Amino acid sequence: MRGIAPPALRVDCQPPLVRALLEHLQQMGAHHPCNAAQERLLQVLVDQLVNAPSAGSYLPTSDDPQLGAVLRMLEEQPGDNRSLPELAQAAHTTERTLMRRCQRDLGMSLADWRQRLRVVKAMPLLEAGQTVETIALDLGYGSASSFITMFKRLVGATPDEFRKGAAGRSVQPQL
């Protein structure tokens, strides 16, 4: 049963049953199954994870030289608000080529990928106690409210709700 990762950066990817099982096991403090009932719960969890559709990486990457260069630029400066045409020009390609490569390699638009990047970058900052306003401005948002709206849409919780939940996740089950 070892090797199942806790729900760190899955951002609402698990079915409700999986989330409920993980929460229940965490509350029980079940690091190693102590009895037959815990063994059965762990087996149900494993069965659910094995049969779950693969969502892929939350933040996919690309080996494409031009798209990869754009992704690296944005990872280094997630607050970079250059437009798609400006990013394409910086990568020495066209906007249309960059859009096609995003769909092909990432399965999403560059705007969607950029929002995911910003969520991934925001999570450790929230857990470290930085203010929502500071994080929002550092990530290129004009206001905290626009950042909160995007974060809630992608994560299913406001940044403060996430932060409160993160405090409760400090000890995660090692299944």
mmCIF file of N, CA and C in Angstrom, residues 62-73 87-94 97-98 101-102 104-105 110:
data_model
loop_
_atom_site.group_PDB
_atom_site.id
_atom_site.type_symbol
_atom_site.label_atom_id
_atom_site.label_comp_id
_atom_site.label_asym_id
_atom_site.label_seq_id
_atom_site.Cartn_x
_atom_site.Cartn_y
_atom_site.Cartn_z
ATOM 1 N N SER A 62 6.337 21.044 -22.155
ATOM 2 C CA SER A 62 6.545 20.738 -23.564
ATOM 3 C C SER A 62 8.032 20.638 -23.856
ATOM 4 N N ASP A 63 8.374 19.708 -24.756
ATOM 5 C CA ASP A 63 9.752 19.588 -25.234
ATOM 6 C C ASP A 63 9.992 20.445 -26.468
ATOM 7 N N ASP A 64 8.932 21.061 -26.980
ATOM 8 C CA ASP A 64 9.056 21.911 -28.155
ATOM 9 C C ASP A 64 9.973 23.093 -27.816
ATOM 10 N N PRO A 65 11.002 23.359 -28.624
ATOM 11 C CA PRO A 65 11.952 24.431 -28.287
ATOM 12 C C PRO A 65 11.301 25.807 -28.120
ATOM 13 N N GLN A 66 10.393 26.163 -29.002
ATOM 14 C CA GLN A 66 9.794 27.490 -28.910
ATOM 15 C C GLN A 66 8.770 27.575 -27.782
ATOM 16 N N LEU A 67 7.867 26.607 -27.708
ATOM 17 C CA LEU A 67 6.884 26.614 -26.630
ATOM 18 C C LEU A 67 7.575 26.443 -25.282
ATOM 19 N N GLY A 68 8.546 25.545 -25.219
ATOM 20 C CA GLY A 68 9.286 25.343 -23.975
ATOM 21 C C GLY A 68 9.956 26.624 -23.492
ATOM 22 N N ALA A 69 10.472 27.410 -24.420
ATOM 23 C CA ALA A 69 11.105 28.686 -24.049
ATOM 24 C C ALA A 69 10.083 29.637 -23.431
ATOM 25 N N VAL A 70 8.882 29.684 -24.015
ATOM 26 C CA VAL A 70 7.830 30.546 -23.475
ATOM 27 C C VAL A 70 7.421 30.066 -22.086
ATOM 28 N N LEU A 71 7.243 28.759 -21.923
ATOM 29 C CA LEU A 71 6.844 28.219 -20.617
ATOM 30 C C LEU A 71 7.896 28.517 -19.558
ATOM 31 N N ARG A 72 9.170 28.362 -19.912
ATOM 32 C CA ARG A 72 10.240 28.669 -18.950
ATOM 33 C C ARG A 72 10.246 30.145 -18.570
ATOM 34 N N MET A 73 10.018 31.026 -19.564
ATOM 35 C CA MET A 73 9.952 32.462 -19.264
ATOM 36 C C MET A 73 8.855 32.746 -18.248
ATOM 37 N N LEU A 87 4.586 37.188 -26.576
ATOM 38 C CA LEU A 87 5.311 35.978 -26.201
ATOM 39 C C LEU A 87 5.763 35.210 -27.438
ATOM 40 N N ALA A 88 4.917 35.152 -28.446
ATOM 41 C CA ALA A 88 5.294 34.484 -29.696
ATOM 42 C C ALA A 88 6.495 35.184 -30.324
ATOM 43 N N GLN A 89 6.464 36.500 -30.336
ATOM 44 C CA GLN A 89 7.593 37.251 -30.896
ATOM 45 C C GLN A 89 8.875 36.977 -30.110
ATOM 46 N N ALA A 90 8.776 36.924 -28.781
ATOM 47 C CA ALA A 90 9.955 36.647 -27.947
ATOM 48 C C ALA A 90 10.518 35.259 -28.224
ATOM 49 N N ALA A 91 9.650 34.325 -28.626
ATOM 50 C CA ALA A 91 10.076 32.948 -28.929
ATOM 51 C C ALA A 91 10.392 32.767 -30.409
ATOM 52 N N HIS A 92 10.345 33.850 -31.171
ATOM 53 C CA HIS A 92 10.666 33.822 -32.605
ATOM 54 C C HIS A 92 9.741 32.874 -33.369
ATOM 55 N N THR A 93 8.457 33.016 -33.099
ATOM 56 C CA THR A 93 7.449 32.221 -33.794
ATOM 57 C C THR A 93 6.208 33.085 -34.000
ATOM 58 N N THR A 94 5.209 32.524 -34.606
ATOM 59 C CA THR A 94 3.971 33.265 -34.804
ATOM 60 C C THR A 94 2.981 32.928 -33.702
ATOM 61 N N THR A 97 1.194 29.619 -34.555
ATOM 62 C CA THR A 97 2.028 28.438 -34.289
ATOM 63 C C THR A 97 2.090 28.156 -32.796
ATOM 64 N N LEU A 98 2.251 29.199 -32.008
ATOM 65 C CA LEU A 98 2.321 29.028 -30.556
ATOM 66 C C LEU A 98 0.988 28.477 -30.020
ATOM 67 N N ARG A 101 0.753 24.750 -30.904
ATOM 68 C CA ARG A 101 1.660 23.938 -30.079
ATOM 69 C C ARG A 101 1.154 23.818 -28.648
ATOM 70 N N CYS A 102 0.514 24.856 -28.149
ATOM 71 C CA CYS A 102 -0.087 24.778 -26.809
ATOM 72 C C CYS A 102 -1.157 23.696 -26.780
ATOM 73 N N ARG A 104 -1.508 21.184 -28.857
ATOM 74 C CA ARG A 104 -0.915 19.874 -29.129
ATOM 75 C C ARG A 104 -0.174 19.323 -27.914
ATOM 76 N N ASP A 105 0.670 20.143 -27.284
ATOM 77 C CA ASP A 105 1.544 19.654 -26.213
ATOM 78 C C ASP A 105 0.940 19.786 -24.818
ATOM 79 N N LEU A 110 -2.666 28.810 -23.877
ATOM 80 C CA LEU A 110 -1.605 29.388 -23.057
ATOM 81 C C LEU A 110 -2.199 30.164 -21.882
#
